[in-house]
Short mmCIF file of C-alpha atoms in Angstrom, two decimals:
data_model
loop_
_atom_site.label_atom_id
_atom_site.label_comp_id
_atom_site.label_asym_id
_atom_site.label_seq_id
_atom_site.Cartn_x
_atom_site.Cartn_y
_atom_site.Cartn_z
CA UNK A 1 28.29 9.76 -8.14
CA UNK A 2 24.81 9.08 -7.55
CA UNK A 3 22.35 12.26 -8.02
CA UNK A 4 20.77 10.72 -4.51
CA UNK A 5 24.30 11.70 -2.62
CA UNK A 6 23.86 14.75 -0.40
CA UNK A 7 20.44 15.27 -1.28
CA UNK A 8 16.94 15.46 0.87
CA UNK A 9 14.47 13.42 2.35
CA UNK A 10 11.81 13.45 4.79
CA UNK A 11 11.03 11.10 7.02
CA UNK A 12 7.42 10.15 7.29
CA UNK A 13 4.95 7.52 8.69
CA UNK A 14 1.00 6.32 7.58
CA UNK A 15 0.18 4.91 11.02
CA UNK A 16 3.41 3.16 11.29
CA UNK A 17 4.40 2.51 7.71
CA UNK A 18 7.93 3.97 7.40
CA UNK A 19 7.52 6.34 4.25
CA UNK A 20 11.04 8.17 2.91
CA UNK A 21 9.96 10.75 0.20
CA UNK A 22 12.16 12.12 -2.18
CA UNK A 23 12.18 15.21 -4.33
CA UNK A 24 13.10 15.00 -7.49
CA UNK A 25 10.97 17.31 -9.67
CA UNK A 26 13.28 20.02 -10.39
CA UNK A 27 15.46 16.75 -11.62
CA UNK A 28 16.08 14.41 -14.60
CA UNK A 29 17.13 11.92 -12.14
CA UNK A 30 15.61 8.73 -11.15
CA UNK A 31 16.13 5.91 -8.45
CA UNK A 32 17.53 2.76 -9.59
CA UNK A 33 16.60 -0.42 -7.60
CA UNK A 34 20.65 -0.40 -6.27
CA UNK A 35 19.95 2.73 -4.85
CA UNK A 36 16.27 2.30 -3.22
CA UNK A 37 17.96 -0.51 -1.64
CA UNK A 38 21.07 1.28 -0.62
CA UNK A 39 18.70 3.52 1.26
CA UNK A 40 16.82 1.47 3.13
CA UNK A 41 20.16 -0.49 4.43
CA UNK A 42 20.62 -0.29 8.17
CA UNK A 43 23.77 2.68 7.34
CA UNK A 44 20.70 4.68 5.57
CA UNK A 45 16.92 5.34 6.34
CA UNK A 46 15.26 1.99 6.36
CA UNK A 47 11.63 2.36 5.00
CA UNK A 48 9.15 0.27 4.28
CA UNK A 49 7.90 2.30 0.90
CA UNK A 50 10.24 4.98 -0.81
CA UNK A 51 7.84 7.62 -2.33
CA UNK A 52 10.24 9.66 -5.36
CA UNK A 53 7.87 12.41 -6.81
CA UNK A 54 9.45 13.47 -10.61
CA UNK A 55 8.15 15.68 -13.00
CA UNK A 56 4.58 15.94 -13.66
CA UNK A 57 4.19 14.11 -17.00
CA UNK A 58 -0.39 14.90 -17.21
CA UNK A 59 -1.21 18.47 -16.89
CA UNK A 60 -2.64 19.42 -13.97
CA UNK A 61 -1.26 17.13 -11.45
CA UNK A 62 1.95 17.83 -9.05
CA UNK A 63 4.24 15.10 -9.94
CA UNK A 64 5.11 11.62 -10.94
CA UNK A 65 5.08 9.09 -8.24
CA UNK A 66 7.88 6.07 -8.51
CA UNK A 67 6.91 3.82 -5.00
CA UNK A 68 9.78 1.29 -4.50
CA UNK A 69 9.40 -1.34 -1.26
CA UNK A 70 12.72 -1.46 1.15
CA UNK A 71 13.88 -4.26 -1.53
CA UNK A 72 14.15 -2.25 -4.61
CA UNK A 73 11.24 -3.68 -6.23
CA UNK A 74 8.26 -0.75 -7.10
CA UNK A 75 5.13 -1.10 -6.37
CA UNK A 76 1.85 0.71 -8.16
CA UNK A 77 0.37 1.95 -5.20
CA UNK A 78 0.86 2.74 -1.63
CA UNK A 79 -2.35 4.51 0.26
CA UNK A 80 -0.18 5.50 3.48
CA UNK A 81 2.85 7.00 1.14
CA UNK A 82 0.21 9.25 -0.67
CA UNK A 83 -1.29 10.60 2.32
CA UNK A 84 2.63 11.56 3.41
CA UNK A 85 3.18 13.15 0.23
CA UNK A 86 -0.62 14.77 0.42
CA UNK A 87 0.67 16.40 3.87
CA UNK A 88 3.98 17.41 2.51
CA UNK A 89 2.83 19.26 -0.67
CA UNK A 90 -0.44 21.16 1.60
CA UNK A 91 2.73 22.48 4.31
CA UNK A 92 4.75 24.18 1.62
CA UNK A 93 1.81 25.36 -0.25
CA UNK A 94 -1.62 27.19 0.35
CA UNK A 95 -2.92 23.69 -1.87
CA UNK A 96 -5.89 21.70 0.21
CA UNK A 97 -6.34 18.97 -2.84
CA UNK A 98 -3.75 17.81 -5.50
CA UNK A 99 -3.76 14.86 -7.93
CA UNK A 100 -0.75 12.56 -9.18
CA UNK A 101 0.24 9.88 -11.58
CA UNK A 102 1.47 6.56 -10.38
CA UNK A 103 1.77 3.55 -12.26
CA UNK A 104 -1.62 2.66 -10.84
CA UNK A 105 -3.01 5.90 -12.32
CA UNK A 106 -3.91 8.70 -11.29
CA UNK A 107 -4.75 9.47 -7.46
CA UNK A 108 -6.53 12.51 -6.43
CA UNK A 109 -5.98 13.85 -2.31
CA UNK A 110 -7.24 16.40 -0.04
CA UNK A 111 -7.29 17.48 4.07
CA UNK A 112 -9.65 15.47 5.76
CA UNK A 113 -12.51 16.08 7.53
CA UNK A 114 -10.20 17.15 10.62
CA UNK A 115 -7.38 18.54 11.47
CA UNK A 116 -4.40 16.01 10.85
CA UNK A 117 -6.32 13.64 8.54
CA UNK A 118 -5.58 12.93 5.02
CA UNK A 119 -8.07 11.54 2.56
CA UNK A 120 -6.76 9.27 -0.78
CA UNK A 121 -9.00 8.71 -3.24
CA UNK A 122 -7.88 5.21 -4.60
CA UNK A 123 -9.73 4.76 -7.57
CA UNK A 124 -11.58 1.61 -8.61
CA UNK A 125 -10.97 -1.75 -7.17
CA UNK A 126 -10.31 -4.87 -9.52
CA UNK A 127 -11.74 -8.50 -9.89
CA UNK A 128 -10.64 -10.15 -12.83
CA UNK A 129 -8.56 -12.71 -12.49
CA UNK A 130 -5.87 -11.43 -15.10
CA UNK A 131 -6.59 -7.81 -13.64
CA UNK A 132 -5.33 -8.63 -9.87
CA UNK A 133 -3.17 -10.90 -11.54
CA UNK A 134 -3.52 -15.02 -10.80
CA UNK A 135 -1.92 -17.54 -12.54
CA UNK A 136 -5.06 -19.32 -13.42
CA UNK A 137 -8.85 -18.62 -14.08
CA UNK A 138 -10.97 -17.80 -11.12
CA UNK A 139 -14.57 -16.88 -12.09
CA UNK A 140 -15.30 -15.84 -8.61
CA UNK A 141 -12.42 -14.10 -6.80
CA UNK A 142 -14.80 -13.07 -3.89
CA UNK A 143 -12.67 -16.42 -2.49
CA UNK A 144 -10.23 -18.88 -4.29
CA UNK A 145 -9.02 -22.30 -3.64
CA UNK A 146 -5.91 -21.88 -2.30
CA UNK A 147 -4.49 -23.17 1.56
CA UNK A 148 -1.40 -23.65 3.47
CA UNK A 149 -0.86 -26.62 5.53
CA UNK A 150 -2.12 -29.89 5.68
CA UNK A 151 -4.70 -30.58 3.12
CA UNK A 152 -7.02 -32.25 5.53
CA UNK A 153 -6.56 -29.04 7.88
CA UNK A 154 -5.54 -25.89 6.37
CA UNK A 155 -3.98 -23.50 8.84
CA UNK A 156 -5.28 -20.56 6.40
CA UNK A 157 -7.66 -21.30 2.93
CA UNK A 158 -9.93 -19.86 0.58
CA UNK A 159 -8.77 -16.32 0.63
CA UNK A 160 -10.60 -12.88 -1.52
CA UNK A 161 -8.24 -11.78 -3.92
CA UNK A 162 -8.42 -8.03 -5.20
CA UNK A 163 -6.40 -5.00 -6.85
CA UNK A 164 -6.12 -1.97 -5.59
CA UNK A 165 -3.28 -1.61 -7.77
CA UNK A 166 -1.47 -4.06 -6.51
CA UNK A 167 -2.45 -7.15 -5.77
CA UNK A 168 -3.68 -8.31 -2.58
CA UNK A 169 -4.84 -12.12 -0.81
CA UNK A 170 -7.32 -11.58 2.18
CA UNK A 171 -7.28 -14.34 4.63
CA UNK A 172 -10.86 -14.41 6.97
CA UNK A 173 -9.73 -15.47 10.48
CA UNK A 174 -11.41 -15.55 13.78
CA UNK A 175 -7.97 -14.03 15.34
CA UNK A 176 -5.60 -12.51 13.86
CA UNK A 177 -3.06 -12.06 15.97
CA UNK A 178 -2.88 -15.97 16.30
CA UNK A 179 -0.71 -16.96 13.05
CA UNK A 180 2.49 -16.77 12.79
CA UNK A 181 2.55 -14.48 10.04
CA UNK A 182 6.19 -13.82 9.50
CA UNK A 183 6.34 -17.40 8.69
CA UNK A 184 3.36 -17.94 6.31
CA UNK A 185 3.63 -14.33 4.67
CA UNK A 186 6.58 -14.75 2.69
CA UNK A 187 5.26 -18.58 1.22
CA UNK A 188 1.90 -16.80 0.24
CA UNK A 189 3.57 -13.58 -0.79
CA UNK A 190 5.37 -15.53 -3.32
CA UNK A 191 3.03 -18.61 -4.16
CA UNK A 192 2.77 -19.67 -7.73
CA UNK A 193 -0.56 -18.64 -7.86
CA UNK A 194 0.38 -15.01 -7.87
CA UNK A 195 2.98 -14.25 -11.44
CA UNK A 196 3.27 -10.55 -9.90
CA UNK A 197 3.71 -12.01 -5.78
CA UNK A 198 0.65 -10.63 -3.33
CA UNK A 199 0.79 -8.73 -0.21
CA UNK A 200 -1.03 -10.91 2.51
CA UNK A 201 -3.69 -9.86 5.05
CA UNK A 202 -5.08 -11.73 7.54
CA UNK A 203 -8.65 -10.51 8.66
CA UNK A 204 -10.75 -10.67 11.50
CA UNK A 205 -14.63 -9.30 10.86
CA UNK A 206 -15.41 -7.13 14.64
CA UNK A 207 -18.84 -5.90 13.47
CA UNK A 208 -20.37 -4.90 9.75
CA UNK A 209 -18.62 -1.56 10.51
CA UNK A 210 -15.31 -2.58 12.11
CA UNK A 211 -12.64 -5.07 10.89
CA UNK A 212 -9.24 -5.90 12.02
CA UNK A 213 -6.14 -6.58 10.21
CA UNK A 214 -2.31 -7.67 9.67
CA UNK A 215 -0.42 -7.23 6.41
CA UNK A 216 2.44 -9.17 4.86
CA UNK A 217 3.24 -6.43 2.61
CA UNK A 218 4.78 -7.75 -0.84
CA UNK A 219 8.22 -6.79 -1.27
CA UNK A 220 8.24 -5.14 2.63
CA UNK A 221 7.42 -7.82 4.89
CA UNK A 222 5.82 -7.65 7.82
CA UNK A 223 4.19 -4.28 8.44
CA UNK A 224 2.09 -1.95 11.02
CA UNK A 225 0.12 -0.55 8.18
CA UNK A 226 -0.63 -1.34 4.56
CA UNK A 227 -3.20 1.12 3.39
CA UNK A 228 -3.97 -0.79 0.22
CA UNK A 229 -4.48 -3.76 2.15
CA UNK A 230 -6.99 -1.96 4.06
CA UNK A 231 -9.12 -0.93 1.29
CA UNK A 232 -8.58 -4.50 -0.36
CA UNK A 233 -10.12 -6.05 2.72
CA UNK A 234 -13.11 -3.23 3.11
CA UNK A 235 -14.08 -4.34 -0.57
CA UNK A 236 -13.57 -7.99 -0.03
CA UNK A 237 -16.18 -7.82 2.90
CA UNK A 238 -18.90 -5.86 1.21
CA UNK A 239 -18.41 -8.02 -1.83
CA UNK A 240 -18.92 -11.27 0.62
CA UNK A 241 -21.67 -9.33 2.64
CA UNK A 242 -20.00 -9.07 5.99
CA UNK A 243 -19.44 -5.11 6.15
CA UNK A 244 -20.79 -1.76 5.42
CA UNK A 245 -19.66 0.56 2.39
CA UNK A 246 -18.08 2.61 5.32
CA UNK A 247 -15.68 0.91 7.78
CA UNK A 248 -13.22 1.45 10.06
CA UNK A 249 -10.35 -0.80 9.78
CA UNK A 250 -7.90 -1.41 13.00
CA UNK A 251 -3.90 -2.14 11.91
CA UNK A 252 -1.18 -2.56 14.22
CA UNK A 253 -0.12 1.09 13.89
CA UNK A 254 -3.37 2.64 14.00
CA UNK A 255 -6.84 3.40 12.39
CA UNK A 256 -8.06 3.91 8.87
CA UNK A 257 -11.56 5.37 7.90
CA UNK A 258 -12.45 3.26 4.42
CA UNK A 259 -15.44 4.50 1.94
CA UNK A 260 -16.34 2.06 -1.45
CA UNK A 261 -18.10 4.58 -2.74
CA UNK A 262 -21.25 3.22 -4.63
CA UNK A 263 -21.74 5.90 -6.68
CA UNK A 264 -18.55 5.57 -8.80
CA UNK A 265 -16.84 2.73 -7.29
CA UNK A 266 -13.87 4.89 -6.14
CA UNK A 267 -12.30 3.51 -2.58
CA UNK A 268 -11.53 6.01 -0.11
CA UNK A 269 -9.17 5.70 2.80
CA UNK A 270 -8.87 8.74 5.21
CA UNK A 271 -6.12 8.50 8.10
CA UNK A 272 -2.98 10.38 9.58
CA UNK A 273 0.50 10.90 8.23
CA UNK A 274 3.06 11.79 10.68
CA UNK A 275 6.40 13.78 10.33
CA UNK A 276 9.52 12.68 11.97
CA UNK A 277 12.52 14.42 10.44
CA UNK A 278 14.67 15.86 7.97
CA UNK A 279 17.68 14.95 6.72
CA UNK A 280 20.63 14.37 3.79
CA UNK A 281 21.44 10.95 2.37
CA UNK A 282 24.72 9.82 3.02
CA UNK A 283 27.18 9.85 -0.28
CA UNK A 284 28.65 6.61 1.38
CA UNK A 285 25.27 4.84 0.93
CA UNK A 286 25.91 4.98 -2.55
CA UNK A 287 29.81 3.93 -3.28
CA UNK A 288 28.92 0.62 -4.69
CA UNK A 289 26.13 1.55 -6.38
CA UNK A 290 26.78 0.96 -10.09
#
């Protein structure tokens, strides 16, 4: 029987991406890909990020985060999840700030500077072209030769590829609600360009301090928020000169605050995480789960 039958969740949402976190700290247990997608079946809690917090393994920080997407594959980093699990943790404890280890190291937290905001600090973006990764050498990854459609009229090119983690292609658009993303996103999302696939943003520059965007999310699909994504495009247009430091970036589900720091590099992303409800997983999810 799986150790996930019978036992607690939350549900949660980062401005409209569908967080489930699980507690399994006071557990040897872990989530096997089966069962993150067992969960986020139709029968279950569907989810766009699973966020399973286990043991602390570094002193001084609250837990272990595993991130899995709704189709079992994990993923380093997801900005929205950690401010769910920030708000979580600061209910049930008298704790304003709190760091944790994920694979994409560790991620420090805190209240905002209001009441129901959540900052994430997200650490240092990347730029190598083995770092994000790519397939091939890029010198300059501020944009890279790549394009879908006809050669002689690309209906998207030359995106900015970036890490925050995870890797992420930033398309520059005049509109973006005017692609048919649900049809390009998975094509990009799994182009041989990226070995690890890429979650996909298209990204339409309002002013130097206001930028919207829509995210293919890698392993997720289409989404109302991708946190990562947002910081990922905030550094891609400072790095090409077409935004401030500090920007506000618009996603379908809502607004995120995004600092690059320049004093350390660190990206921070400061936004709302909303609770929805409790509940128990079903043991039935899991009867075919090896």
């Amino acid at each position: 029987m799986s150790a996930l039958a019978d036992h607690a969740y939350a549900k949660m949402n980062g401005i409209g991406n569908e967080i489930v976190l699980v507690d399994l700290r006071d557990s040897r247990a872990a989530v096997s890909p089966q069962e993150a997608r067992a969960i986020a079946s139709p029968a279950g809690v569907p989810y766009d990020q699973l966020m399973v917090l286990q043991p602390p393994r570094l002193a001084g920080t609250e837990a272990f985060i595993r991130i899995y997407n709704n189709d079992g594959s994990e993923a380093a980093a997801c900005g929205n999840g950690m401010r769910c699990v920030a708000r979580r943790l600061f209910e049930h404890s008298d704790k304003t700030a709190a760091s944790f280890e994920t694979r994409a190291g560790l991620l420090n937290c805190w209240r905002g500077p209001s009441e129901g905001l959540y900052t994430v600090d997200m650490g240092p973006p990347k730029f190598g072209w083995k770092d994000i990764p790519l397939a091939e050498e890029f010198r300059d990854t501020r944009m890279i030769e790549l394009q879908i459609g006809p050669i002689d009229a690309p209906v998207l090119h030359t995106p900015s590829v970036v890490s925050m983690g995870n890797p992420h292609a930033i398309f520059w658009v005049d509109d973006v609600g005017a692609y048919d993303l649900a049809r390009f996103g998975p094509l990009l999302e799994n182009h041989p360009i990226f070995p690890e696939r890429a979650n996909i943003t298209l990204a339409q520059i309002v002013d130097r301090d206001h930028i919207t965007i829509r995210t293919w999310e890698r392993g997720a699909g289409l989404t109302k928020a991708c946190g990562s994504a947002a910081c990922a495009t905030a550094v891609a247009a400072v790095r090409l000169r077409r935004a401030n430091r500090i920007v506000q970036i618009s996603l379908p589900g809502g607004e995120l605050a995004i600092e690059w720091r320049e004093r350390d590099d660190h990206v921070l992303m400061t936004g709302t995480a909303t609770f929805e409800y409790e509940g128990r997983f079903d043991p039935a999810l899991f009867a075919n789960v090896a």
